[in-house]
Short mmCIF file of C-alpha atoms in Angstrom, two decimals:
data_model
loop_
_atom_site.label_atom_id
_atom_site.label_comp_id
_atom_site.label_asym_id
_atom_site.label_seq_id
_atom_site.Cartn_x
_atom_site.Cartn_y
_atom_site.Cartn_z
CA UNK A 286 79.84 11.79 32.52
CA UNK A 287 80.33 9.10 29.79
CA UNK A 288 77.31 7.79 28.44
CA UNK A 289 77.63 3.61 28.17
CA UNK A 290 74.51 2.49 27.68
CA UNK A 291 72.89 -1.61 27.23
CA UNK A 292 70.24 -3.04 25.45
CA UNK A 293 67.83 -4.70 25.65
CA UNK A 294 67.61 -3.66 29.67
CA UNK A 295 66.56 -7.86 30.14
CA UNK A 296 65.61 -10.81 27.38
CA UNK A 297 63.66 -13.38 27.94
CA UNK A 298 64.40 -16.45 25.85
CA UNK A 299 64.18 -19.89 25.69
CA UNK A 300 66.39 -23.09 26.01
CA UNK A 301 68.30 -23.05 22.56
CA UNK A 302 67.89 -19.86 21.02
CA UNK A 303 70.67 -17.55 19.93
CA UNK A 304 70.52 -13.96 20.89
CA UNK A 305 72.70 -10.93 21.29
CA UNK A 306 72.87 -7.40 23.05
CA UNK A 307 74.35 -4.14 22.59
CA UNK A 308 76.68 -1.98 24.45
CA UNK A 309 77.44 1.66 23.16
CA UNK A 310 79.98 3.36 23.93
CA UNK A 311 81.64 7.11 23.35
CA UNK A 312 83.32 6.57 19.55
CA UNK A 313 85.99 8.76 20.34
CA UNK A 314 89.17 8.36 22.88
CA UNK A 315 88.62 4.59 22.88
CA UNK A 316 90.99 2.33 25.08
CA UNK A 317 88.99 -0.66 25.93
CA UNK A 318 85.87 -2.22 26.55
CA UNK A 319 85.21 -5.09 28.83
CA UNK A 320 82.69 -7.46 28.81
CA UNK A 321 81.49 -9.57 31.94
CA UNK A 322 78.97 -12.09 33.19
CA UNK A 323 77.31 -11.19 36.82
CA UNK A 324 75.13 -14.31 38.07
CA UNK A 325 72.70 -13.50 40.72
CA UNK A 326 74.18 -13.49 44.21
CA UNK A 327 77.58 -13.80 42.72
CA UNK A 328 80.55 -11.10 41.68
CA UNK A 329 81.46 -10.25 38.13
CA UNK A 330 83.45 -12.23 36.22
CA UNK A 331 85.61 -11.61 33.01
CA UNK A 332 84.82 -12.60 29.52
CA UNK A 333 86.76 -10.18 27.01
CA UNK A 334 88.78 -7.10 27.07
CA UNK A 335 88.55 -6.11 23.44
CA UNK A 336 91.10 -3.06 22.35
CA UNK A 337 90.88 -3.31 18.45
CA UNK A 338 88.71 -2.05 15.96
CA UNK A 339 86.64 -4.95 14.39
CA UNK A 340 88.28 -7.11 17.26
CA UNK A 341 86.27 -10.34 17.75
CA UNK A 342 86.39 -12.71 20.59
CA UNK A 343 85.16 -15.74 21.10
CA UNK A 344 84.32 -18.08 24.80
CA UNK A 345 82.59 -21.27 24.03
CA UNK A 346 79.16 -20.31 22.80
CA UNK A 347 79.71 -16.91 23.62
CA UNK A 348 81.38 -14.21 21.26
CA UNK A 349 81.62 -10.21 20.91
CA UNK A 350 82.40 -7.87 17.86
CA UNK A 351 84.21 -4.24 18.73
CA UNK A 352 83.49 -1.37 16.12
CA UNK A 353 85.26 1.44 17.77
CA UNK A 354 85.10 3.61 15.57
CA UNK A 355 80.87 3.66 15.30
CA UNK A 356 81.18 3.58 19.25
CA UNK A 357 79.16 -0.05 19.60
CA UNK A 358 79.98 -3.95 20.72
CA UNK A 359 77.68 -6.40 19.96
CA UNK A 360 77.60 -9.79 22.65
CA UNK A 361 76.70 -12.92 20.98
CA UNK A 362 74.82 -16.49 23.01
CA UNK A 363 74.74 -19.26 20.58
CA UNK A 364 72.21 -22.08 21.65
CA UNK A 365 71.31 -20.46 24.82
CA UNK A 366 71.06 -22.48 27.95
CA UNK A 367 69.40 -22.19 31.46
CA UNK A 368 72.85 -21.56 33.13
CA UNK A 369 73.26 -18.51 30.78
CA UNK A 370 70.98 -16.87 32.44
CA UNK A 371 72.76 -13.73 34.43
CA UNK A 372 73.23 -9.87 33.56
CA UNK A 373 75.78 -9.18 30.93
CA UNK A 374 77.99 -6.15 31.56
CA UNK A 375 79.84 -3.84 29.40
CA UNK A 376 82.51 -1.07 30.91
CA UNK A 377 84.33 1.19 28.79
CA UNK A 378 87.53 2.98 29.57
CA UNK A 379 88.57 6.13 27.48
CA UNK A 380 92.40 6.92 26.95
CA UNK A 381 91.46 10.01 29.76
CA UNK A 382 88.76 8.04 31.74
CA UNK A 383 88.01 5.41 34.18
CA UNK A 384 86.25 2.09 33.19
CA UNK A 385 82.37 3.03 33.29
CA UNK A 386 79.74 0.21 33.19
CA UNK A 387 77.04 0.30 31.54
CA UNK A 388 73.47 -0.85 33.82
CA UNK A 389 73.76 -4.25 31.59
CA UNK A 390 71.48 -6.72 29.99
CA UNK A 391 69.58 -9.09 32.36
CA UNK A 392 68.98 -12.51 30.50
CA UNK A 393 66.74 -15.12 31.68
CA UNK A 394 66.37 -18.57 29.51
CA UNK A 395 64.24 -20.71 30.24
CA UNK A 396 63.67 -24.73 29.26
CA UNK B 148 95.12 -18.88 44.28
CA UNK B 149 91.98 -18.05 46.21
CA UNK B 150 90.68 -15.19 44.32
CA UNK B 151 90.51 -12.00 45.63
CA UNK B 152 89.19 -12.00 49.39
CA UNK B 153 87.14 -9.29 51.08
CA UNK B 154 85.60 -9.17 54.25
CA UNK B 155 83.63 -8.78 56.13
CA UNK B 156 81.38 -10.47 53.94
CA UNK B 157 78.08 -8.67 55.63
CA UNK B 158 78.04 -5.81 57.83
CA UNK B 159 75.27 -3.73 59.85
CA UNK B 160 76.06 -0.66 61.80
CA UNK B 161 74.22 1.74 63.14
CA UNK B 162 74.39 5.49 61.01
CA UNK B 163 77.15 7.33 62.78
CA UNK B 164 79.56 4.48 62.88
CA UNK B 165 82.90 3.99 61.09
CA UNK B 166 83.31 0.86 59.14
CA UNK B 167 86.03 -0.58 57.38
CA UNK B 168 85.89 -2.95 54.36
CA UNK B 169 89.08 -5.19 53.44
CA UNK B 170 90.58 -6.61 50.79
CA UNK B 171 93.21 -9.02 49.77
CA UNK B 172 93.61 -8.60 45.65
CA UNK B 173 95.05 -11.91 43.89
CA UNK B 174 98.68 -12.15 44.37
CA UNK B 175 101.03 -10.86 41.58
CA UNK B 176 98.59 -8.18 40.31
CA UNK B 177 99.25 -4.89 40.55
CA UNK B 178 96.14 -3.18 39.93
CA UNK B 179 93.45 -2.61 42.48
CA UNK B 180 89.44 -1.02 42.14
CA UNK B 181 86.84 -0.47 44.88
CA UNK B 182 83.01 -0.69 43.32
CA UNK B 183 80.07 0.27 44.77
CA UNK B 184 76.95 -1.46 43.60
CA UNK B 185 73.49 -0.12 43.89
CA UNK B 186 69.70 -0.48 42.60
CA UNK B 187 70.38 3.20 41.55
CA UNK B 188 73.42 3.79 40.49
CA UNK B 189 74.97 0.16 39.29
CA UNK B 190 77.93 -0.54 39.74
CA UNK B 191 80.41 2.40 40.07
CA UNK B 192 84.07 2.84 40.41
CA UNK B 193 85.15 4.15 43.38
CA UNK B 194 89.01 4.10 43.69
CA UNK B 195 91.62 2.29 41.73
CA UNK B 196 95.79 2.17 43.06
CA UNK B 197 98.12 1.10 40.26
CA UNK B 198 101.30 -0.26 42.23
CA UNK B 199 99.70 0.40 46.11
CA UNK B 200 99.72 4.43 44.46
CA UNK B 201 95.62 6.31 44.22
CA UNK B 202 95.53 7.25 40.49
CA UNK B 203 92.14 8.37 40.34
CA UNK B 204 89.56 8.28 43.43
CA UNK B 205 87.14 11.04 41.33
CA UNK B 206 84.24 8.06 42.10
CA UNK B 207 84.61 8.43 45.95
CA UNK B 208 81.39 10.53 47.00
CA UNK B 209 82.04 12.25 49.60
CA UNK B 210 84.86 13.17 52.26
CA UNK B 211 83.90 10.62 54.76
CA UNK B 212 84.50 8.01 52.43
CA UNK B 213 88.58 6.89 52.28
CA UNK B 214 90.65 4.10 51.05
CA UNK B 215 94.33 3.48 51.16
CA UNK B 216 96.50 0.15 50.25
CA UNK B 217 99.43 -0.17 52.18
CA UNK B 218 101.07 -2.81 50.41
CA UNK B 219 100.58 -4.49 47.35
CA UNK B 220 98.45 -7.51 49.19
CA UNK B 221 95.86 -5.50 51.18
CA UNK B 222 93.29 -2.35 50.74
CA UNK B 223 90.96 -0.87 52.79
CA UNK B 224 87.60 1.65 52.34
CA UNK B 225 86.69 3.24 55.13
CA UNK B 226 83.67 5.09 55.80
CA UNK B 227 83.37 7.65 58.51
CA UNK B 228 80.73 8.16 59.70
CA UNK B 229 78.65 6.32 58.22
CA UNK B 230 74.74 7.02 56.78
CA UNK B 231 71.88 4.93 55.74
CA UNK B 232 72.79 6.21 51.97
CA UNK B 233 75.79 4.22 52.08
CA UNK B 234 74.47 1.30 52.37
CA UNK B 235 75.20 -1.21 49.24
CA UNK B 236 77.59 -4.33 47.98
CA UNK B 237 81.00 -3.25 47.60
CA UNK B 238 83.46 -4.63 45.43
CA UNK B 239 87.11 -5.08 45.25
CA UNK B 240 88.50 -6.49 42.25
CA UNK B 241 92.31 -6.57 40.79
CA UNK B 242 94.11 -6.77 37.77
CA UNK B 243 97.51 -7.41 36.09
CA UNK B 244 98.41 -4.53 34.22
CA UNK B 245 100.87 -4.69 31.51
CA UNK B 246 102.51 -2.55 29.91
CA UNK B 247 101.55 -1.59 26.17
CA UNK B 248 103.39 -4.08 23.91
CA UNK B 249 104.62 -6.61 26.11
CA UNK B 250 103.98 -10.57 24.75
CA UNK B 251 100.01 -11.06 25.08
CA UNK B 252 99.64 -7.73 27.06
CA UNK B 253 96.58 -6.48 26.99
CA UNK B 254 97.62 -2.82 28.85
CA UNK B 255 94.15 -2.40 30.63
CA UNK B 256 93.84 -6.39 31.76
CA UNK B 257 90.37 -8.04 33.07
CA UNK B 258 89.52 -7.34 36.39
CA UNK B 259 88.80 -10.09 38.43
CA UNK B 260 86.19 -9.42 41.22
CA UNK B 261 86.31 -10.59 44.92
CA UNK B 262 82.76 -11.68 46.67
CA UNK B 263 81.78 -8.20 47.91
CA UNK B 264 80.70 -6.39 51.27
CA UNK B 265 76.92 -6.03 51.79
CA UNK B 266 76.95 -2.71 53.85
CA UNK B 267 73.52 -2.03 55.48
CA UNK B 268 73.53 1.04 57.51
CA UNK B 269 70.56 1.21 59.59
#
């Protein structure tokens, strides 16, 4: 069983602030590692597939760093705002596994 | 393009009863997954078919639970008999995979998730 694990588990901040999360991930037989946005009552949906060491990707106020090789991807909100507010979701897939998601970051901003 | 499409969108069935889930991945991609999402759990992969072919269905729990994709625009998960256990969203999302190398190919492409099945098994 891989071991992808999120933190914080949820963040609570407020209209404005920047703030950023975690995902680690096994540091060895690395393939990929997905990031997505899940909104309440709505499906997943795609912000990066990052497949480089020191990789960094960028989505309007949102960006991610990929160190593979310290097994850790750090997601980036700049100037958060209300509609922000969903649980962030990492997933890694292994060169011999299938994609496993981490339990993900739930963020809430509020005005 | 409409996305991927899954229905039914809700279901409730009695424990005993076989249901079957649908879904329609976005045209042109060749890469198919079947989630199940729980309180529990998360969200886990079930299933994936690369090219309407399994390639690994090691996240399918138990016998009674099947899927198969006939063609490359339509996949089903069946679950027979069903149990009050089972009950959760599911998800079908697809993907474009490319091969390694090609212009802009990422090999192991974004999924892109259809609306889900709530399953409530009473």
């Amino acid at each position: 069983i891989l071991n992808v694990e999120q933190s914080p588990q949820s963040l609570h901040v407020q209209e404005g602030d920047s703030t950023n999360f975690t995902c680690s991930f096994p540091s060895s037989n690395f393939y990929a590692l997905h990031w997505y946005r899940w909104e309440t009552a709505k499906s997943p949906e795609a912000l990066f597939v990052m497949t480089l060491n020191g990789d960094e990707k960028k989505k309007g106020r949102i960006s991610a760093t990929l160190n593979t090789k310290e097994g850790y991807s750090y997601l980036y909100i700049k100037g958060s705002q209300p509609e922000d507010s969903a649980t962030y979701l990492c997933a890694f897939k292994g060169t011999a596994s299938k994609l496993t998601f981490g339990t993900g970051t739930r963020l809430q901003v509020t005005l | 393009d409409a996305g991927v499409i899954q229905s039914p969108r809700h279901e409730v069935t009695e424990m005993g009863q076989e249901v079957t889930l649908r879904c329609k991945p976005i045209s042109g991609h060749n890469s198919l997954f079947w989630y199940r999402q729980t309180m529990m759990r998360g969200l886990e992969l079930l299933i994936y078919f690369n090219n309407n072919v399994p390639i690994d269905d090691s996240g399918m729990p138990e016998d009674r639970f099947s899927a198969k994709m006939p063609n490359a625009s339509f996949s089903t998960l069946k679950i027979q008999p069903s149990e009050p256990r089972d009950s959760a969203v599911y998800f079908c999302a697809s993907s474009l995979r490319r091969a390694a190398g090609t212009s802009g190919g990422v090999p192991y492409n974004e999924q892109f998730f259809g609306p889900g099945t709530r399953l409530t098994v009473l």
